[in-house]
Each structure stands twice: as C-alpha cells, then as structure tokens.
Coordinates of C-alpha atoms (C1' of nucleotides) in Angstrom, one line a residue:
Chain A
M8 CA -0.3 11.2 -11.4
G9 CA -2.8 8.5 -11.9
T10 CA -4.6 6.4 -10.0
V11 CA -2.5 3.2 -10.0
G12 CA 0.6 5.6 -9.5
K13 CA -1.0 6.9 -6.1
A14 CA -1.9 3.5 -5.1
I15 CA 1.8 2.3 -5.5
S16 CA 3.2 5.4 -4.0
L17 CA 0.8 4.6 -0.8
L18 CA 2.7 1.0 -0.8
E19 CA 6.0 2.9 -1.1
L20 CA 5.7 4.7 2.3
F21 CA 6.0 1.4 4.2
S22 CA 9.7 0.7 5.0
V23 CA 11.6 -2.1 7.2
A24 CA 11.8 1.1 9.9
E25 CA 8.0 1.7 9.9
P26 CA 6.3 -1.4 8.5
E27 CA 2.7 -0.5 9.7
L28 CA 0.9 2.8 9.2
G29 CA -2.4 4.2 10.1
L30 CA -5.1 5.7 7.8
S31 CA -4.0 9.3 8.9
D32 CA -0.4 8.9 8.8
L33 CA -0.7 7.5 5.2
S34 CA -2.9 10.4 4.1
R35 CA -0.7 12.8 5.7
R36 CA 2.6 11.5 4.2
S37 CA 1.0 10.5 0.7
G38 CA -0.6 13.9 0.9
F39 CA -3.7 12.4 -0.6
D40 CA -7.0 13.4 0.9
K41 CA -8.1 10.6 3.8
A42 CA -11.0 9.6 1.7
T43 CA -9.0 8.7 -1.1
T44 CA -6.6 7.1 0.8
R45 CA -8.7 4.9 2.4
R46 CA -10.2 3.8 -1.0
L47 CA -6.9 3.1 -2.3
L48 CA -5.9 1.1 0.8
V49 CA -9.7 -0.7 0.4
A50 CA -8.7 -1.5 -3.3
L51 CA -5.2 -2.7 -2.4
T52 CA -6.6 -5.0 0.3
G53 CA -9.0 -6.4 -1.8
H54 CA -6.3 -8.1 -3.9
G55 CA -4.0 -8.7 -0.7
F56 CA -1.4 -6.1 -1.6
V57 CA -2.2 -4.4 1.9
E58 CA -3.5 -6.0 4.8
Q59 CA -5.0 -4.4 8.2
D60 CA -4.4 -5.3 11.7
A61 CA -7.6 -6.5 13.4
G62 CA -6.7 -4.9 16.6
T63 CA -4.9 -1.6 15.7
R64 CA -6.7 -0.9 12.5
H65 CA -3.3 0.0 11.0
Y66 CA -2.2 -1.1 7.6
R67 CA 0.7 -3.1 6.6
L68 CA 2.1 -4.7 3.2
G69 CA 0.1 -8.1 2.3
A70 CA 0.9 -11.6 1.3
G71 CA -0.4 -10.8 -2.3
L72 CA 3.1 -8.8 -2.9
S73 CA 5.0 -12.2 -1.4
R74 CA 2.9 -14.1 -4.2
L75 CA 4.2 -11.9 -7.0
A76 CA 7.5 -11.6 -6.0
R77 CA 8.2 -15.4 -5.8
I78 CA 6.8 -15.6 -9.4
R79 CA 9.1 -13.1 -10.5
E80 CA 11.9 -14.8 -8.5
A81 CA 10.9 -18.2 -10.1
R82 CA 11.8 -16.7 -13.6
F83 CA 14.7 -14.6 -12.1
P84 CA 16.2 -16.5 -9.4
F85 CA 18.3 -13.8 -8.4
L86 CA 17.8 -14.0 -4.6
Q87 CA 18.1 -17.6 -4.2
T88 CA 21.3 -17.7 -6.4
A89 CA 22.9 -14.8 -4.6
V90 CA 22.0 -14.9 -1.1
P91 CA 24.4 -18.0 -0.3
L92 CA 27.4 -16.0 -1.7
V93 CA 26.3 -12.8 0.3
R94 CA 26.2 -14.9 3.7
E95 CA 29.7 -16.4 2.5
L96 CA 31.1 -12.8 2.1
A97 CA 29.9 -11.3 4.8
T98 CA 31.6 -14.2 6.9
A99 CA 34.7 -13.5 5.3
T100 CA 34.7 -10.0 5.5
A101 CA 33.1 -9.7 9.2
E102 CA 31.5 -6.5 7.7
T103 CA 27.9 -5.4 6.2
V104 CA 27.4 -7.1 2.6
H105 CA 24.1 -6.0 0.7
L106 CA 23.0 -7.0 -2.5
S107 CA 20.9 -4.8 -4.6
E108 CA 18.7 -5.2 -8.1
F109 CA 18.1 -2.6 -10.4
G110 CA 15.2 -0.8 -10.7
I111 CA 13.7 2.2 -12.8
D112 CA 16.6 4.6 -12.0
R113 CA 17.8 3.2 -8.7
L114 CA 19.1 0.3 -7.2
V115 CA 17.2 -1.7 -4.7
T116 CA 18.5 -3.2 -1.5
V117 CA 16.7 -6.9 -1.8
H118 CA 19.2 -8.5 0.8
V119 CA 21.7 -7.4 3.6
E120 CA 23.9 -9.5 5.9
H121 CA 25.1 -7.5 9.2
P122 CA 28.3 -8.7 11.1
A123 CA 27.6 -9.5 14.5
R124 CA 29.4 -6.5 16.1
A125 CA 28.4 -3.2 17.4
N126 CA 30.1 -0.8 15.3
R127 CA 28.7 -1.5 11.7
V128 CA 27.1 -0.1 8.8
N129 CA 23.3 -0.1 8.8
V130 CA 21.7 -1.0 5.7
D131 CA 17.8 -1.7 5.4
I132 CA 16.3 -4.0 3.1
G133 CA 14.2 -2.1 0.4
Q134 CA 16.6 1.0 0.9
L135 CA 16.9 2.6 -2.5
L136 CA 20.5 3.7 -3.4
P137 CA 21.3 6.5 -5.8
L138 CA 23.6 5.7 -8.7
H139 CA 26.1 8.4 -8.6
S140 CA 26.9 8.1 -4.9
T141 CA 27.2 4.9 -3.9
A142 CA 30.0 1.9 -4.7
S143 CA 27.0 0.0 -5.8
G144 CA 25.9 2.5 -8.4
I145 CA 29.1 3.1 -9.9
A146 CA 29.5 -0.5 -10.4
Y147 CA 26.4 -0.8 -11.9
M148 CA 26.6 2.0 -14.1
A149 CA 30.1 0.6 -15.3
F150 CA 28.2 -2.1 -16.8
A151 CA 25.1 -0.7 -17.6
R152 CA 23.3 0.5 -20.9
D153 CA 24.4 3.8 -22.1
E154 CA 20.9 5.2 -21.6
A155 CA 20.7 4.2 -18.1
V156 CA 24.2 6.1 -17.5
R157 CA 23.4 9.3 -19.5
A158 CA 19.9 9.3 -17.9
C159 CA 21.6 9.3 -14.4
L160 CA 24.3 11.9 -15.4
A161 CA 21.7 14.2 -16.8
G162 CA 19.5 14.4 -13.8
P163 CA 20.3 16.7 -10.7
L164 CA 23.1 14.8 -8.9
D165 CA 22.7 15.6 -5.0
A166 CA 25.9 16.1 -2.8
F167 CA 25.0 14.1 0.2
T168 CA 28.2 14.5 2.0
A169 CA 31.3 16.9 1.2
H170 CA 33.1 13.8 -0.6
T171 CA 30.1 13.2 -2.8
L172 CA 31.1 13.2 -6.7
V173 CA 28.8 15.5 -8.4
E174 CA 30.8 16.2 -11.7
P175 CA 29.5 13.8 -14.6
A176 CA 33.3 13.8 -15.8
A177 CA 34.4 12.4 -12.1
I178 CA 31.7 10.1 -11.6
A179 CA 32.8 8.9 -15.1
R180 CA 36.1 8.6 -14.4
S181 CA 35.2 6.8 -11.4
M182 CA 33.2 3.9 -13.3
D183 CA 36.3 3.4 -15.7
E184 CA 38.2 2.8 -12.8
A185 CA 36.0 0.3 -11.5
R186 CA 35.6 -1.5 -15.0
V187 CA 39.5 -1.8 -15.2
R188 CA 39.9 -2.6 -11.7
G189 CA 36.8 -5.0 -11.5
Y190 CA 35.0 -3.5 -8.4
S191 CA 34.2 0.1 -7.5
I192 CA 35.0 2.3 -4.3
C193 CA 32.8 5.1 -2.9
D194 CA 34.4 6.8 0.0
Q195 CA 31.9 8.5 1.9
G196 CA 29.7 9.5 -1.3
L197 CA 26.7 9.1 0.8
E198 CA 27.2 9.0 4.3
E199 CA 29.9 10.4 6.3
G200 CA 32.3 7.9 7.8
V201 CA 31.5 4.8 5.6
I202 CA 33.3 3.6 2.6
S203 CA 32.1 0.7 0.5
V204 CA 33.5 -1.3 -2.5
A205 CA 30.8 -3.2 -4.8
A206 CA 31.3 -5.3 -8.3
A207 CA 28.1 -5.9 -11.1
I208 CA 26.5 -8.9 -11.2
L209 CA 25.9 -9.5 -15.0
A210 CA 22.8 -10.7 -17.1
A211 CA 23.1 -13.3 -19.9
D212 CA 23.2 -10.2 -22.3
G213 CA 26.5 -8.8 -20.5
F214 CA 24.9 -6.1 -18.7
A215 CA 24.3 -5.3 -15.1
L216 CA 21.3 -6.5 -13.6
G217 CA 22.4 -5.6 -10.0
T218 CA 25.4 -5.6 -7.4
I219 CA 26.8 -6.7 -4.5
A220 CA 28.7 -4.6 -2.1
V221 CA 30.6 -4.3 1.5
A222 CA 30.4 -1.6 3.3
A223 CA 32.3 -0.4 6.5
P224 CA 33.0 2.2 8.7
K225 CA 35.9 4.2 7.4
A226 CA 37.6 4.4 10.8
R227 CA 38.8 0.9 10.7
T228 CA 39.3 0.4 7.1
A229 CA 43.1 0.4 5.6
A230 CA 44.1 0.5 2.2
A231 CA 44.9 -3.1 2.4
D232 CA 41.3 -3.8 3.6
I233 CA 39.8 -2.2 0.8
A234 CA 41.9 -4.1 -1.9
Q235 CA 41.3 -7.6 0.0
R236 CA 37.6 -6.6 0.3
G237 CA 37.1 -5.7 -3.5
L238 CA 38.7 -8.7 -4.6
A239 CA 36.4 -10.8 -2.6
V240 CA 33.2 -8.6 -4.0
M241 CA 34.4 -9.1 -7.1
A242 CA 35.0 -12.9 -6.9
A243 CA 31.1 -13.2 -5.6
A244 CA 29.8 -11.1 -8.2
R245 CA 31.4 -13.2 -10.8
E246 CA 30.3 -16.3 -9.2
I247 CA 26.5 -14.9 -9.1
S248 CA 26.9 -14.2 -12.5
M249 CA 28.2 -17.5 -13.5
R250 CA 25.3 -19.4 -11.3
L251 CA 22.5 -17.1 -13.0
N252 CA 23.4 -17.6 -16.6
G253 CA 24.7 -21.5 -16.2
D254 CA 28.0 -21.0 -16.0
N255 CA 28.3 -19.5 -19.3
L256 CA 31.8 -17.6 -19.4
Q257 CA 31.4 -16.9 -23.2
I258 CA 28.7 -14.3 -22.1
L259 CA 30.9 -12.5 -19.4
R260 CA 33.3 -11.1 -21.9
R261 CA 32.5 -7.5 -20.8
Q262 CA 33.9 -8.4 -17.5
A263 CA 36.5 -10.4 -18.5
Chain B
M17 CA -13.9 -2.5 -10.7
G18 CA -11.7 0.5 -9.7
T19 CA -8.7 1.5 -11.7
V20 CA -6.1 -0.1 -8.9
G21 CA -8.0 -3.4 -9.0
K22 CA -7.5 -3.5 -12.8
A23 CA -3.9 -2.8 -12.4
I24 CA -3.6 -5.2 -10.1
S25 CA -5.6 -8.3 -11.7
L26 CA -3.3 -7.6 -14.7
L27 CA -0.5 -8.2 -12.3
E28 CA -2.2 -11.4 -11.5
L29 CA -2.1 -12.9 -15.0
F30 CA 1.6 -13.5 -15.0
S31 CA 2.4 -16.8 -13.6
V32 CA 5.3 -19.3 -13.0
A33 CA 4.0 -21.1 -16.4
E34 CA 4.0 -17.9 -18.1
P35 CA 6.1 -15.1 -16.6
E36 CA 6.3 -12.9 -19.6
L37 CA 3.2 -11.6 -21.9
G38 CA 2.7 -9.4 -24.5
L39 CA 0.4 -6.4 -24.5
S40 CA -2.3 -8.1 -26.8
D41 CA -2.4 -11.1 -24.4
L42 CA -2.7 -9.3 -21.5
S43 CA -5.3 -7.0 -23.2
R44 CA -7.3 -10.2 -24.1
R45 CA -6.9 -12.3 -20.8
S46 CA -7.8 -9.3 -18.8
G47 CA -10.6 -8.2 -21.1
F48 CA -9.8 -4.5 -20.8
D49 CA -8.9 -2.5 -24.0
K50 CA -5.5 -2.4 -25.5
A51 CA -4.9 1.2 -24.7
T52 CA -6.5 0.8 -21.2
T53 CA -4.0 -2.7 -20.5
R54 CA -1.2 -0.4 -21.9
R55 CA -1.7 2.7 -19.8
L56 CA -1.9 0.5 -16.9
L57 CA 1.1 -1.2 -17.9
V58 CA 3.2 2.1 -18.3
A59 CA 1.8 3.2 -14.6
L60 CA 3.0 -0.3 -13.2
T61 CA 6.5 0.1 -15.3
G62 CA 7.0 3.4 -13.9
H63 CA 6.8 2.1 -10.3
G64 CA 9.0 -1.2 -11.1
F65 CA 6.0 -3.3 -10.6
V66 CA 6.4 -4.4 -14.1
E67 CA 9.4 -4.5 -16.6
Q68 CA 9.4 -4.9 -20.4
D69 CA 12.0 -6.8 -22.0
A70 CA 14.2 -4.7 -24.3
G71 CA 14.2 -7.1 -27.1
T72 CA 10.7 -8.8 -27.2
R73 CA 8.5 -5.9 -25.8
H74 CA 7.1 -8.3 -23.4
Y75 CA 6.0 -7.7 -19.9
R76 CA 7.2 -9.4 -16.9
L77 CA 6.7 -8.8 -13.2
G78 CA 9.4 -6.2 -11.8
A79 CA 11.7 -5.7 -9.3
G80 CA 9.7 -3.3 -7.4
L81 CA 7.5 -6.4 -5.9
S82 CA 10.7 -7.7 -4.5
R83 CA 11.7 -5.0 -2.8
L84 CA 8.1 -4.6 -1.1
A85 CA 7.9 -8.1 -0.6
R86 CA 11.1 -8.2 1.4
I87 CA 10.1 -5.0 3.5
R88 CA 7.2 -7.3 4.6
E89 CA 9.1 -10.2 5.2
A90 CA 11.4 -8.2 7.5
R91 CA 8.2 -7.7 9.6
F92 CA 6.6 -11.3 9.0
P93 CA 9.8 -13.6 8.9
F94 CA 7.4 -16.4 7.7
L95 CA 9.6 -17.8 4.7
Q96 CA 13.0 -17.2 6.4
T97 CA 11.7 -19.0 9.4
A98 CA 9.7 -21.8 7.6
V99 CA 11.7 -22.7 4.5
P100 CA 14.3 -24.8 6.3
L101 CA 11.7 -26.6 7.8
V102 CA 9.9 -27.3 4.6
R103 CA 13.3 -28.5 3.4
E104 CA 13.6 -31.1 6.3
L105 CA 10.2 -32.2 5.7
A106 CA 10.8 -32.8 1.9
T107 CA 13.7 -34.9 2.7
A108 CA 12.1 -36.8 5.3
T109 CA 8.9 -37.9 3.2
A110 CA 10.3 -37.8 -0.5
E111 CA 7.2 -36.1 -1.5
T112 CA 6.1 -32.9 -2.3
V113 CA 6.1 -30.1 0.3
H114 CA 4.0 -26.6 -0.1
L115 CA 4.2 -23.8 2.3
S116 CA 0.9 -21.5 2.1
E117 CA 0.0 -18.2 3.3
F118 CA -3.5 -17.0 3.7
G119 CA -4.5 -14.2 1.7
I120 CA -8.0 -12.3 1.1
D121 CA -9.9 -15.6 1.0
R122 CA -7.8 -18.3 -0.4
L123 CA -4.1 -19.4 0.4
V124 CA -1.3 -18.2 -1.4
T125 CA 1.7 -21.2 -2.3
V126 CA 4.8 -19.2 -1.0
H127 CA 7.5 -22.0 -1.5
V128 CA 7.5 -25.5 -2.7
E129 CA 10.1 -28.4 -2.4
H130 CA 9.6 -31.3 -4.9
P131 CA 11.3 -34.9 -4.6
A132 CA 13.8 -36.1 -7.0
R133 CA 11.5 -38.6 -8.7
A134 CA 9.6 -38.4 -11.6
N135 CA 5.9 -39.0 -10.4
R136 CA 5.4 -36.6 -7.9
V137 CA 2.8 -34.2 -7.5
N138 CA 3.6 -30.8 -9.0
V139 CA 2.8 -27.6 -7.2
D140 CA 3.6 -24.0 -8.7
I141 CA 4.6 -21.2 -6.6
G142 CA 1.7 -18.6 -6.2
Q143 CA -0.8 -21.2 -6.9
L144 CA -3.9 -20.4 -5.0
L145 CA -5.6 -23.3 -2.9
P146 CA -9.3 -23.0 -2.2
L147 CA -10.0 -23.6 1.4
H148 CA -12.6 -26.1 1.1
S149 CA -11.0 -28.6 -1.1
T150 CA -7.5 -28.9 -0.2
A151 CA -5.7 -30.2 3.2
S152 CA -4.0 -27.0 3.4
G153 CA -7.6 -25.2 3.2
I154 CA -9.1 -27.4 5.9
A155 CA -5.8 -27.3 8.6
Y156 CA -6.2 -23.6 8.0
M157 CA -9.7 -23.3 8.7
A158 CA -9.5 -25.4 11.8
F159 CA -7.4 -22.5 13.2
A160 CA -9.1 -19.7 11.6
R161 CA -11.2 -17.0 12.9
D162 CA -14.9 -18.0 12.6
E163 CA -15.6 -15.1 9.9
A164 CA -13.1 -16.3 7.4
V165 CA -14.8 -19.9 8.2
R166 CA -18.4 -18.8 7.6
A167 CA -17.2 -16.7 4.5
C168 CA -15.8 -19.7 2.8
L169 CA -18.7 -22.3 3.8
A170 CA -21.2 -19.5 2.9
G171 CA -20.0 -19.0 -0.8
P172 CA -20.5 -21.4 -3.6
L173 CA -18.0 -24.5 -3.2
D174 CA -16.9 -26.0 -6.3
A175 CA -16.6 -29.6 -6.6
F176 CA -13.0 -30.3 -8.4
T177 CA -13.5 -33.8 -8.3
A178 CA -16.0 -36.3 -7.5
H179 CA -14.5 -36.8 -4.0
T180 CA -14.3 -32.8 -3.2
L181 CA -16.6 -32.1 0.1
V182 CA -19.0 -29.7 -0.7
E183 CA -21.4 -30.0 2.1
P184 CA -20.6 -27.0 4.8
A185 CA -21.5 -30.1 7.3
A186 CA -19.0 -32.6 6.0
I187 CA -16.4 -29.7 5.9
A188 CA -17.3 -28.8 9.3
R189 CA -16.5 -32.4 10.4
S190 CA -13.3 -32.4 8.5
M191 CA -11.9 -29.3 10.7
D192 CA -13.0 -31.0 13.5
E193 CA -11.2 -34.0 12.9
A194 CA -8.1 -32.2 11.8
R195 CA -8.4 -30.2 15.0
V196 CA -8.5 -33.2 17.0
R197 CA -6.0 -35.1 15.0
G198 CA -3.6 -32.0 14.9
Y199 CA -3.5 -32.3 10.9
S200 CA -5.9 -32.4 8.1
I201 CA -6.2 -35.3 5.6
C202 CA -7.7 -34.3 1.9
D203 CA -8.4 -37.5 -0.1
Q204 CA -8.5 -36.1 -3.9
G205 CA -10.3 -33.1 -2.9
L206 CA -8.8 -30.9 -5.4
E207 CA -7.3 -33.4 -8.2
E208 CA -7.8 -37.3 -8.8
G209 CA -5.1 -39.3 -7.5
V210 CA -3.6 -37.0 -5.1
I211 CA -3.8 -37.5 -1.3
S212 CA -2.4 -34.5 1.2
V213 CA -1.8 -33.9 4.7
A214 CA -1.6 -30.3 5.9
A215 CA -1.2 -28.4 9.2
A216 CA -1.7 -25.0 10.7
I217 CA 1.1 -22.5 11.1
L218 CA 0.0 -20.1 14.2
A219 CA 0.5 -16.4 14.7
A220 CA 0.9 -15.1 18.2
D221 CA -2.8 -14.5 18.6
G222 CA -3.6 -18.4 18.3
F223 CA -5.1 -18.4 15.0
A224 CA -3.4 -19.7 11.8
L225 CA -1.5 -17.7 9.2
G226 CA -0.4 -20.5 7.1
T227 CA -0.3 -24.0 6.5
I228 CA 2.5 -26.6 5.7
A229 CA 1.4 -29.6 3.4
V230 CA 2.7 -32.8 2.1
A231 CA 0.9 -34.0 -1.1
A232 CA 1.5 -37.4 -2.9
P233 CA 0.4 -39.4 -5.3
K234 CA -2.5 -41.8 -4.0
A235 CA -1.0 -44.8 -5.6
R236 CA 2.1 -45.4 -3.3
T237 CA 0.3 -44.0 -0.1
A238 CA -0.8 -46.6 2.6
A239 CA -2.9 -45.7 5.8
A240 CA 0.6 -46.1 7.7
D241 CA 2.0 -43.1 5.2
I242 CA -0.5 -41.2 5.9
A243 CA -0.3 -41.2 9.6
Q244 CA 3.5 -40.8 9.5
R245 CA 3.4 -37.9 7.1
G246 CA 0.6 -36.3 9.1
L247 CA 2.7 -36.5 12.6
A248 CA 5.6 -34.9 10.8
V249 CA 3.7 -32.1 9.2
M250 CA 2.3 -31.6 12.5
A251 CA 5.6 -31.3 14.1
A252 CA 6.9 -29.0 11.2
A253 CA 4.0 -26.7 11.8
R254 CA 4.4 -26.6 15.4
E255 CA 8.1 -25.7 15.1
I256 CA 7.4 -23.3 12.6
S257 CA 4.9 -21.6 14.9
M258 CA 7.1 -21.7 17.9
R259 CA 10.0 -19.9 16.0
L260 CA 7.9 -17.6 14.5
N261 CA 6.4 -16.5 18.1
G262 CA 9.5 -16.6 20.0
D263 CA 9.2 -20.2 21.5
N264 CA 6.1 -19.0 23.4
L265 CA 4.2 -22.0 24.1
Q266 CA 1.5 -20.2 26.0
I267 CA 0.2 -18.7 23.2
L268 CA -0.1 -22.0 21.3
R269 CA -3.0 -23.4 23.7
R270 CA -5.4 -23.9 20.7
Q271 CA -3.4 -26.2 19.2
A272 CA -2.1 -28.1 22.6
Chain C
dG30 C1' 6.2 -11.4 -54.0
dG31 C1' 2.3 -9.7 -52.8
dA32 C1' -1.7 -10.1 -49.6
dT33 C1' -3.6 -10.6 -45.0
dA34 C1' -3.2 -10.6 -39.9
dT35 C1' -1.0 -9.9 -35.8
dC36 C1' 1.9 -7.2 -33.3
dG37 C1' 3.1 -2.7 -30.0
dG38 C1' 1.8 1.8 -30.0
dT39 C1' -1.0 6.5 -30.3
dT40 C1' -4.8 9.5 -30.5
dC41 C1' -9.4 12.3 -28.7
dA42 C1' -14.1 13.0 -28.0
dT43 C1' -17.2 10.4 -24.7
dT44 C1' -18.1 8.8 -20.5
dA45 C1' -17.2 6.9 -15.6
dT46 C1' -14.4 7.6 -11.8
dT47 C1' -11.8 9.7 -8.7
dT48 C1' -11.9 13.5 -5.7
dG49 C1' -12.2 16.1 -0.8
dA50 C1' -14.7 19.2 2.3
dA51 C1' -17.7 18.3 5.6
dC52 C1' -19.4 15.0 8.0
dC53 C1' -20.2 10.9 12.0
dA54 C1' -18.4 7.8 15.9
dT55 C1' -14.6 6.2 18.8
dT56 C1' -10.7 6.6 21.4
dA57 C1' -7.4 8.6 23.8
dT58 C1' -5.4 13.0 26.1
dT59 C1' -5.8 17.0 28.7
Chain D
dA12 C1' -15.7 17.4 30.6
dA13 C1' -13.7 19.4 27.3
dT14 C1' -10.3 18.6 23.4
dA15 C1' -8.1 16.5 19.5
dA16 C1' -6.8 12.8 17.7
dT17 C1' -8.0 8.2 15.3
dG18 C1' -10.7 5.6 11.5
dG19 C1' -14.4 5.6 8.5
dT20 C1' -18.4 7.7 5.3
dT21 C1' -20.9 10.7 1.9
dC22 C1' -22.1 13.2 -2.7
dA23 C1' -22.1 17.3 -6.1
dA24 C1' -18.2 18.9 -8.6
dA25 C1' -13.8 18.0 -11.2
dT26 C1' -11.0 14.8 -13.1
dA27 C1' -9.0 10.7 -15.0
dA28 C1' -10.2 6.4 -17.6
dT29 C1' -11.9 4.6 -21.4
dG30 C1' -12.0 2.5 -26.4
dA31 C1' -12.9 2.6 -31.5
dA32 C1' -10.1 3.9 -35.0
dC33 C1' -5.9 4.8 -36.3
dC34 C1' -0.4 4.0 -37.3
dG35 C1' 3.7 1.8 -38.9
dA36 C1' 6.3 -2.8 -38.4
dT37 C1' 6.8 -7.4 -38.4
dA38 C1' 5.2 -11.9 -39.4
dT39 C1' 2.5 -15.4 -42.0
dC40 C1' 0.5 -17.4 -45.6
dC41 C1' -0.7 -18.6 -50.5

DNA sequence: GGATATCGGTTCATTATTTGAACCATTATT
DNA sequence: AATAATGGTTCAAATAATGAACCGATATCC
C-alpha cells in the first residue's frame, strides 16, 4: 500500500461510535508502526484532516474534511436535496430511514433519521453497506452500470445471516424484481430480525448514484407494511432524483 | 513535503468555482509531475476521496470525504446546530451571512446564505479567511488561545487593501474592542467596499471554535446598520454556542 | 487534409522518503 | 515503589516515490 493509502486508512478508523482515538490505539488497529502512525497523523493534522485534543492528546477527524465535503456538496447537492425527503419519510413510516451514496464498491451511509421509539433499527452515519446483502445494495445494482454489478457478483459474497443471498443468480433475480416493482426488499440479509425496503436515486445519466431505504424490526412488519413502505420509499427516491436533475423526467426513463 | 501532504494539496486545488479538473491541469497547478499527480489521484480514487468522470476523464472530490465529514459532524454538530440560525440571520439582515470554523491557521467557510438581491457580497463555501484581515478572524482571535493569536501576529501579515490592518498593535486593539463590544467590525480589510461584522462561537472550554459573520456592501451600510447587525450576529453566535454546549451558561463566562 | 499541440496515461532507472526497533519522558495502575 | 501503559523521538536500512521520455488518441490550426 502506498503512503497515501495508509494515511487514508488511518482516517477510516474513526467512526461515529469511536470518534476519538489515541496514538497507540491507531497504531494497533492500523497495523502500522507507532512512529509511522504518528508521522502520518502529523501530516494529516498539518492539513486539517485530523485534529488533536489539547487535553487528552487523542486524535479526531478535522475541519479540513468538512471543507472539502462542502465543496463537493456544492457540485452534487445530494444531501441538501435528499435530507428533507428522508425526514418526511421517517415521519410517515415511523421507522429508521437512511440515505446512501455509492463509493468504490459499497454504499456509504450519509444520513440517517431514527424514529423516536426504543425498539428500532440502528444505522450509523458513515456505515458501509455491502451491495449484495442489503435492500439499498440491491436497489442500487438494479440501476447501476453493468461493470459495478459484475464486480459485485464476481467477488466473494459474505453470508452475514442464514438468510443472506450469496448465489449470483438469486441476487440477479432479486435485482430484476426490484426493477419491476420499483423498490427492493431485503429480508434479514445483513442482520437477523431486520427487514428493509429501498429505492435507487438516479443521476442525470439514468444510472443510480445512491439509495434511500427504510429499515424496521421484522417482528412488527406485516406484508402490507412492506408494500406501503416500498411505495413511499420509491416515491421519495423519484422525487429526489427529479430535484437533482432539474425535474427532467425524460432522463429518468430507466425508472419509468 | 511528504507524500501525504502532496496528496492533500491536490485535493485542495478543487473549489466551488472549479469542482472538476483534468490531469494536466492538476499537475500544472500543483507543480507535481504528471506521473506523480496521477499516482496520487489513483491512490485517492481507490479510497473514494476523488472520483473520475467516466466521460470527460476529469477528476472531482469523492464521496469518501462526505462520509468522514459526516462522522466528524456527528461528534461536533456544528453545521446542524448553526445553519438554522445562519438562515434566520440572513433573512433578518438581508445581507450575506457566513459561518466559519477554525482550521490550522485560518478560518474555513463552511456555510453561506446569500440574500436574494443582485448587489451583494459573495462568499464561497470552502473559502479560507485570514485571521488578521477579516471580521471573522478578529472575532475568532478575541476568544482564541494565546498561542493561536501569537502565531497569527508573528507571521507576515498581508495588506489586501489600503485599509487592511497589519500592525500587530492595531490588530490587538481591534480584538480588544471586539471583546468589549461583543462583536468585531472589519472595514474593507480583505476587499474594497465590503464591511463586515462577526462574533465568535465558543466551545465548551470557553475558547472560540468558529465564527458567524454578516458581510455587506459598504455603500449601503450606515453606522446604525453596523450596530444593528453587530447585535444580531452576537445574539446568533451566543445562541449557537449555547446550543452546542447544552445551554450551559456557566461555561460561557468569557463572553459574558 | 496534414501538421501540430494537447490530452490522459505508462515505463523504469535514479533518488529521496518512509520505515521500525530501540529509545525517552509522563502518566496511570498495581 | 514497581509495572505497564501512554505519547513522542531517533537514525541506519529498506522501500516507495519520482520524472524524463514515451505512447496512443483527440482536438486544433493553417
């Protein structure tokens, strides 16, 4: 791995659950030598990608990242556009709604709305979702470029639960159904007792760029709930797609 | 400069005005060899920090940055907390309002609200503000750690206009006034014909972490306008500080 | 239409940077 | 008082980064 990759994988050790980490911890988890880890952290700190707490000496992600993310967001106003509709959907369904954007080979959770109830599905911002075993992934692949789909189906497909689909044919079927239906369904593909529906958000070129999904405990989910949430998530995805692409319906032919 | 620094300075070439750049362009602007530039871009792309447009082959900032920025934001909900108040202030003043966060040695513009009028001050997201020549910078330093202030006053201080204060003593006086008054005033310190007021947003430790500012064309700004905007920006900053710190007024003694 | 310039991308011997075991100084634990 | 963490530093050895020259493909110009 190149030095740049190492520096970035250091950044990727931070999460919502553990937003601050010490030098030794970072060194241990990354597998890099302590001296190396520190040199990388100093370089990252010098550019505002990492900050060091004056008191605890622990490190955390820096403001420089916010800056760059906002510059990106100015070009692709994905969050700005989608978040209000995620909120609406969360209110309407009273279940967890999460928004994801595609990155490299997985979906990245960029926004989450949790319902105000104790028994709920918990999703963290920044969480990475595999394509084959989540409703979001299936919805994404249903409208993704062939290359991305092939890359996913070629790689090793982890079975996270007894229900996870790992047969390429079964996954392809799942995608086909999602395409016809307008939304995907994933029954405990990533975690026991969780059932999700999702729909793809399309870019101007007609290919998916992200997804919106509703995740709920299976125990309180009837078939009618699935259908209702599915239609709602589909409507939200379509609305976001249209707002992103200037209400240009022509372009959205693939989803029509 | 280390490899990591080079990679990051490549990222910093992107801006709201130029969100997509080609390989040759990036190589030229960074001063790195084309081969080096490309190797860095490939490394960055592999981690989602940069994306390449399939058609034009141009590069742009990637989704991985959004992910990390959101993780940071989950710990420091600066934007979430502040943006509604920035909006309010923009509506109330009918002038440009911008929000900044401190990073390394400057303030980073993380949010902007522009009024719906042609003649206005334009500020871009991601824009970097020097500490000594902006209302935000003065407001920040008025409540910053001594080290940060000393570092600023020690370095070379550019005179951007004929009005820019470059004397450390004059800048210190400006800070003192801001501390007493509750908000800073900067009269054409960065650009001719622009007058701004700003107030510091404080962290739980009582030190500034960012600022909120109102910038307006000097031509339509009377003394009374300055006072009015100053009080408004101060109120907004205080409200943001309180919301960030759980309404703990004790902690905000420094601003009292 | 043919010459020219620019684009993105690649190669590989040379060069400069990164690496990590061993080392401090501090600060909790035991 | 001893032990084991912590964050941080050093420098010879190992490794990765570098860049001039190259390629093929577009775009531009006369």
